[in-house]
Coordinates of C-alpha atoms in Angstrom, one line a residue:
X1 CA -5.8 -62.1 -65.1
X2 CA -6.3 -58.7 -66.7
X3 CA -4.2 -55.7 -67.2
X4 CA -6.3 -52.5 -66.9
X5 CA -4.0 -49.6 -67.8
X6 CA -6.6 -46.9 -67.0
X7 CA -9.0 -48.2 -64.5
X8 CA -11.4 -45.4 -65.0
X9 CA -11.9 -46.4 -68.7
X10 CA -12.4 -50.1 -67.9
X11 CA -10.5 -51.3 -70.9
X12 CA -8.3 -54.3 -70.4
X13 CA -6.4 -57.1 -72.0
X14 CA -5.9 -60.7 -70.7
X15 CA -2.4 -61.6 -69.6
X16 CA -3.0 -64.8 -67.7
X17 CA -5.2 -67.6 -66.3
X18 CA -5.8 -68.8 -62.8
X19 CA -7.3 -72.4 -62.6
X20 CA -8.4 -73.9 -59.3
X21 CA -9.8 -77.4 -58.9
X22 CA -10.7 -78.1 -55.2
X23 CA -11.4 -81.8 -55.7
X24 CA -7.9 -82.4 -57.2
X25 CA -6.1 -79.9 -55.0
X26 CA -5.0 -78.0 -58.1
X27 CA -4.1 -74.3 -58.2
X28 CA -2.0 -72.9 -61.0
X29 CA -1.4 -69.6 -62.7
X30 CA -0.2 -69.3 -66.3
X31 CA 0.7 -65.9 -67.8
X32 CA 2.7 -64.4 -70.5
X33 CA 3.7 -60.7 -70.7
X34 CA 3.2 -59.5 -74.2
X35 CA 5.6 -56.6 -74.5
X36 CA 4.2 -55.4 -77.8
X37 CA 0.6 -55.3 -76.5
X38 CA 1.7 -53.7 -73.3
X39 CA 3.7 -50.9 -75.0
X40 CA 0.9 -50.1 -77.4
X41 CA -1.9 -50.3 -74.9
X42 CA -0.3 -49.0 -71.7
X43 CA 2.6 -46.6 -72.2
X44 CA 2.8 -45.6 -68.5
X45 CA 3.5 -49.1 -67.1
X46 CA 6.9 -50.6 -66.9
X47 CA 7.3 -54.1 -68.3
X48 CA 9.4 -55.2 -65.3
X49 CA 6.6 -54.0 -62.9
X50 CA 4.0 -56.1 -64.7
X51 CA 6.3 -59.1 -64.7
X52 CA 6.8 -58.7 -60.9
X53 CA 3.0 -58.4 -60.3
X54 CA 2.2 -61.5 -62.3
X55 CA 5.1 -63.5 -60.8
X56 CA 3.5 -62.7 -57.4
X57 CA 0.3 -64.3 -58.5
X58 CA 2.2 -67.4 -59.6
X59 CA 4.2 -67.5 -56.3
X60 CA 1.0 -67.4 -54.3
X61 CA -0.6 -70.2 -56.4
X62 CA 2.6 -72.3 -55.9
X63 CA 2.6 -71.7 -52.1
X64 CA 5.5 -69.2 -51.9
X65 CA 5.7 -66.2 -49.7
X66 CA 3.5 -65.2 -46.7
X67 CA 0.2 -65.5 -48.6
X68 CA 1.3 -68.8 -50.1
X69 CA 1.3 -70.3 -46.6
X70 CA -2.5 -70.0 -46.5
X71 CA -4.7 -72.9 -47.4
X72 CA -5.5 -73.5 -51.0
X73 CA -9.0 -72.1 -50.7
X74 CA -7.7 -69.0 -48.9
X75 CA -5.1 -68.4 -51.6
X76 CA -7.8 -68.7 -54.3
X77 CA -9.9 -66.2 -52.5
X78 CA -7.0 -63.8 -52.3
X79 CA -6.1 -64.3 -56.0
X80 CA -9.6 -63.6 -57.2
X81 CA -10.4 -60.8 -54.8
X82 CA -11.9 -57.7 -56.5
X83 CA -9.3 -55.0 -57.0
X84 CA -9.3 -51.5 -58.4
X85 CA -5.7 -51.6 -59.6
X86 CA -4.1 -52.2 -63.0
X87 CA -3.9 -55.9 -62.3
X88 CA -7.3 -57.5 -61.9
X89 CA -9.1 -60.8 -62.2
X90 CA -12.4 -61.4 -64.0
X91 CA -15.4 -62.9 -62.2
X92 CA -15.0 -66.6 -61.5
X93 CA -16.2 -68.9 -64.3
X94 CA -17.0 -72.5 -63.1
X95 CA -16.5 -75.5 -65.2
X96 CA -15.7 -79.2 -65.1
X97 CA -12.6 -81.1 -66.1
X98 CA -10.7 -84.3 -65.2
X99 CA -7.4 -82.8 -66.4
X100 CA -6.8 -79.3 -65.0
X101 CA -3.3 -79.0 -66.4
X102 CA -4.6 -79.6 -69.9
X103 CA -7.6 -77.3 -69.4
X104 CA -5.3 -74.5 -68.1
X105 CA -3.2 -74.6 -71.3
X106 CA -6.4 -74.8 -73.4
X107 CA -7.9 -71.7 -71.7
X108 CA -4.6 -69.9 -71.9
X109 CA -4.5 -70.4 -75.7
X110 CA -8.1 -69.4 -76.1
X111 CA -8.3 -66.4 -73.8
X112 CA -4.8 -64.9 -73.6
X113 CA -2.9 -65.8 -76.8

């Protein structure tokens, strides 16, 4: 999950990870709002707004709210849909794992922290 403060400039920083494993029925979102990074990179966005947007991603993955009632595959498609807003997702990157919870934490540490 990327924060793109000025969409026209295409500069972004990573704030979270979405991990989906169809075979294991696993869909989780992990994010952390970095206030220091946000305030230096994106002065026009409110911290509370970003937290709300990211919480929505987490709620959808967890099955909350109207979109959370969709099937797992439909929720994944919604989460990874191309957007032209300040909250975007990267292209899907496939991989293999037998422990998606562990892989989620590993990717979060590598790509977000």
